[in-house]
Amino acid sequence: MLDLAGQRPFSVRFGWAAQDLAALTHPSNVIVIVDVLRFTTAVSVAVGRGAAVLPFRHRDVSAQRFAVQQDAVLAGRRGDPTVPWSLSPTDLDRIPTGTRLVLPSPNGAALSTMAAELGAATIIAGCLRNATAVGRALAAEVTAGRNVAVIAAGERWPDGAGTPHAGPLRPAVEDLLGAGAVIARAVDAAGLARKWVSPEARAAMAAFRDAESDVHGELVGSVSGRELAALGWVDDVASAAQLDADLVVPVLHDGAFTAIPIPQTEDGNV
């Protein structure tokens, strides 16, 4: 039977949100979740400072219980004086080494949890900030004969009752660019020929290469960027747009994102 959803026979694949994640998990050895504004950017910053990030779908009573069970701190809403941390990568830049942080998110965290439930062998949090590091990790996987899938989280429209994040997918340009950056860095590091990269992945890569000279401007002008700006969080948009600022590969292991060693180039540089 022809496997259309799995993007065979390509080694590098790309998709959107939960439906594509479900289709691409089993044909792929490595899953990269990309949620630039703001979950995977927050993960990259926190893990880069020596913290462990535990993804959780919702910020509710169950998240509070989970944090207690995991001997972790539960992130709250930015600006809440009762909690030290939030999804803000700007704030997480000062998180102490060794902190265990439960980070709820309806998009990136939910997809990370879903990928684990689907049995993905390796789950990585990718973004613009760690594109080169993650790309090199993917290049090593592909060179070893394994397949990778990069999943852009996107956002969700409200549902018919107006409930936020409960409606259909809203493709988000920042996630397209973040996924394209990771794919571009992987293709460049591995020297991959066109035939190994799916048309979907090539399209994401092309979008990033077109925007690379002004990633910050693209994020600022995006719907998500303007939403954050309206809340007064333009610093988070600026943080998310810092291409290759973090030399870190956050991998989900035993329910927490932590850093793994960065693959070196042939000349021994990271």
Short mmCIF file of C-alpha atoms in Angstrom, two decimals, residues 40-181:
data_model
loop_
_atom_site.label_atom_id
_atom_site.label_comp_id
_atom_site.label_asym_id
_atom_site.label_seq_id
_atom_site.Cartn_x
_atom_site.Cartn_y
_atom_site.Cartn_z
CA THR A 40 10.48 25.48 22.00
CA THR A 41 12.30 28.82 22.20
CA ALA A 42 11.71 28.78 25.96
CA VAL A 43 12.95 25.18 26.12
CA SER A 44 16.11 26.07 24.20
CA VAL A 45 16.92 28.97 26.50
CA ALA A 46 16.16 27.09 29.73
CA VAL A 47 18.01 23.91 28.75
CA GLY A 48 20.93 26.00 27.56
CA ARG A 49 21.18 27.39 31.10
CA GLY A 50 21.22 23.91 32.63
CA ALA A 51 17.54 23.53 33.51
CA ALA A 52 15.30 20.55 32.74
CA VAL A 53 11.92 21.31 31.13
CA LEU A 54 8.96 18.99 31.59
CA PRO A 55 6.27 19.63 28.95
CA PHE A 56 2.62 19.56 30.04
CA ARG A 57 -0.50 20.11 27.95
CA HIS A 58 -2.49 22.50 30.15
CA ARG A 59 -1.91 24.93 32.98
CA ASP A 60 -4.51 23.76 35.48
CA VAL A 61 -4.84 21.85 38.75
CA SER A 62 -3.45 18.71 37.15
CA ALA A 63 -0.32 20.64 36.18
CA GLN A 64 0.12 21.75 39.77
CA ARG A 65 -0.17 18.16 40.98
CA PHE A 66 2.27 17.00 38.30
CA ALA A 67 4.83 19.62 39.34
CA VAL A 68 4.63 18.49 42.96
CA GLN A 69 5.02 14.84 41.93
CA GLN A 70 8.06 15.71 39.81
CA ASP A 71 9.69 17.93 42.44
CA ALA A 72 9.51 20.76 39.91
CA VAL A 73 8.42 24.38 39.63
CA LEU A 74 5.27 25.09 37.62
CA ALA A 75 5.55 27.95 35.13
CA GLY A 76 2.77 30.52 35.17
CA ARG A 77 1.74 33.52 33.12
CA ARG A 78 4.38 36.16 32.54
CA GLY A 79 3.96 39.05 34.94
CA ASP A 80 2.33 36.96 37.68
CA PRO A 81 4.27 37.90 40.84
CA THR A 82 3.41 34.58 42.50
CA VAL A 83 5.45 32.47 40.04
CA PRO A 84 9.11 32.93 39.09
CA TRP A 85 8.97 31.51 35.55
CA SER A 86 6.73 31.46 32.50
CA LEU A 87 6.88 30.72 28.77
CA SER A 88 8.95 33.88 28.38
CA PRO A 89 12.40 33.10 26.95
CA THR A 90 13.50 36.55 28.12
CA ASP A 91 12.81 35.65 31.75
CA LEU A 92 14.20 32.13 31.39
CA ASP A 93 17.55 33.55 30.38
CA ARG A 94 18.28 33.83 34.12
CA ILE A 95 16.91 30.46 35.26
CA PRO A 96 19.34 28.72 37.66
CA THR A 97 21.16 25.56 36.63
CA GLY A 98 19.45 22.45 37.95
CA THR A 99 15.93 23.89 37.98
CA ARG A 100 13.17 21.44 37.04
CA LEU A 101 10.44 23.40 35.29
CA VAL A 102 6.99 22.17 34.28
CA LEU A 103 6.14 24.23 31.20
CA PRO A 104 2.53 24.00 29.99
CA SER A 105 1.66 24.91 26.41
CA PRO A 106 -1.35 23.96 24.26
CA ASN A 107 0.82 23.66 21.15
CA GLY A 108 4.51 22.77 21.56
CA ALA A 109 4.21 21.05 24.91
CA ALA A 110 1.09 19.17 23.84
CA LEU A 111 2.82 17.94 20.67
CA SER A 112 5.94 16.91 22.59
CA THR A 113 3.79 14.87 24.96
CA MET A 114 1.85 13.39 22.04
CA ALA A 115 5.06 12.38 20.27
CA ALA A 116 6.18 10.54 23.39
CA GLU A 117 2.81 8.80 23.65
CA LEU A 118 3.08 7.75 20.01
CA GLY A 119 6.38 6.08 20.77
CA ALA A 120 8.75 8.42 18.93
CA ALA A 121 12.30 7.18 19.42
CA THR A 122 13.86 10.64 19.75
CA ILE A 123 12.05 13.94 20.35
CA ILE A 124 13.88 17.26 19.98
CA ALA A 125 12.76 20.84 20.66
CA GLY A 126 13.86 22.97 17.70
CA CYS A 127 13.64 26.70 17.03
CA LEU A 128 15.48 29.54 15.35
CA ARG A 129 17.80 29.95 18.33
CA ASN A 130 19.17 26.39 18.13
CA ALA A 131 18.73 25.72 14.40
CA THR A 132 22.39 24.97 13.68
CA ALA A 133 22.85 22.72 16.71
CA VAL A 134 19.67 20.76 16.01
CA GLY A 135 20.42 20.70 12.30
CA ARG A 136 23.81 19.09 12.96
CA ALA A 137 22.15 16.50 15.18
CA LEU A 138 19.68 15.69 12.40
CA ALA A 139 22.48 15.53 9.84
CA ALA A 140 24.21 12.90 11.97
CA GLU A 141 20.97 10.90 12.16
CA VAL A 142 20.35 11.04 8.42
CA THR A 143 23.97 10.15 7.64
CA ALA A 144 23.52 7.09 9.86
CA GLY A 145 20.53 6.02 7.75
CA ARG A 146 17.71 7.25 9.97
CA ASN A 147 14.71 9.36 8.98
CA VAL A 148 13.70 12.65 10.59
CA ALA A 149 10.47 14.64 10.64
CA VAL A 150 10.20 18.30 11.59
CA ILE A 151 6.77 19.30 12.90
CA ALA A 152 5.68 22.94 12.96
CA ALA A 153 3.25 23.38 15.84
CA GLY A 154 1.23 26.30 14.50
CA GLU A 155 -1.47 27.94 16.58
CA ARG A 156 -5.18 27.24 17.04
CA TRP A 157 -8.11 29.46 16.27
CA PRO A 158 -10.80 29.74 18.96
CA ASP A 159 -13.59 27.23 18.61
CA GLY A 160 -17.22 28.10 17.87
CA ALA A 161 -17.83 28.96 21.52
CA GLY A 162 -14.85 31.31 21.61
CA THR A 163 -12.64 29.01 23.66
CA PRO A 164 -8.98 29.89 22.94
CA HIS A 165 -6.71 27.25 21.39
CA ALA A 166 -9.63 24.86 20.85
CA GLY A 167 -10.47 25.39 17.19
CA PRO A 168 -8.83 24.43 13.90
CA LEU A 169 -5.15 24.84 13.08
CA ARG A 170 -3.80 28.29 12.26
CA PRO A 171 -0.50 27.77 10.41
CA ALA A 172 2.00 30.18 11.97
CA VAL A 173 4.75 31.70 9.83
CA GLU A 174 7.21 31.76 12.73
CA ASP A 175 6.97 27.97 13.01
CA LEU A 176 7.33 27.55 9.26
CA LEU A 177 10.53 29.62 9.41
CA GLY A 178 11.83 27.81 12.49
CA ALA A 179 11.22 24.42 10.90
CA GLY A 180 12.78 25.62 7.66
CA ALA A 181 15.85 26.83 9.54
#
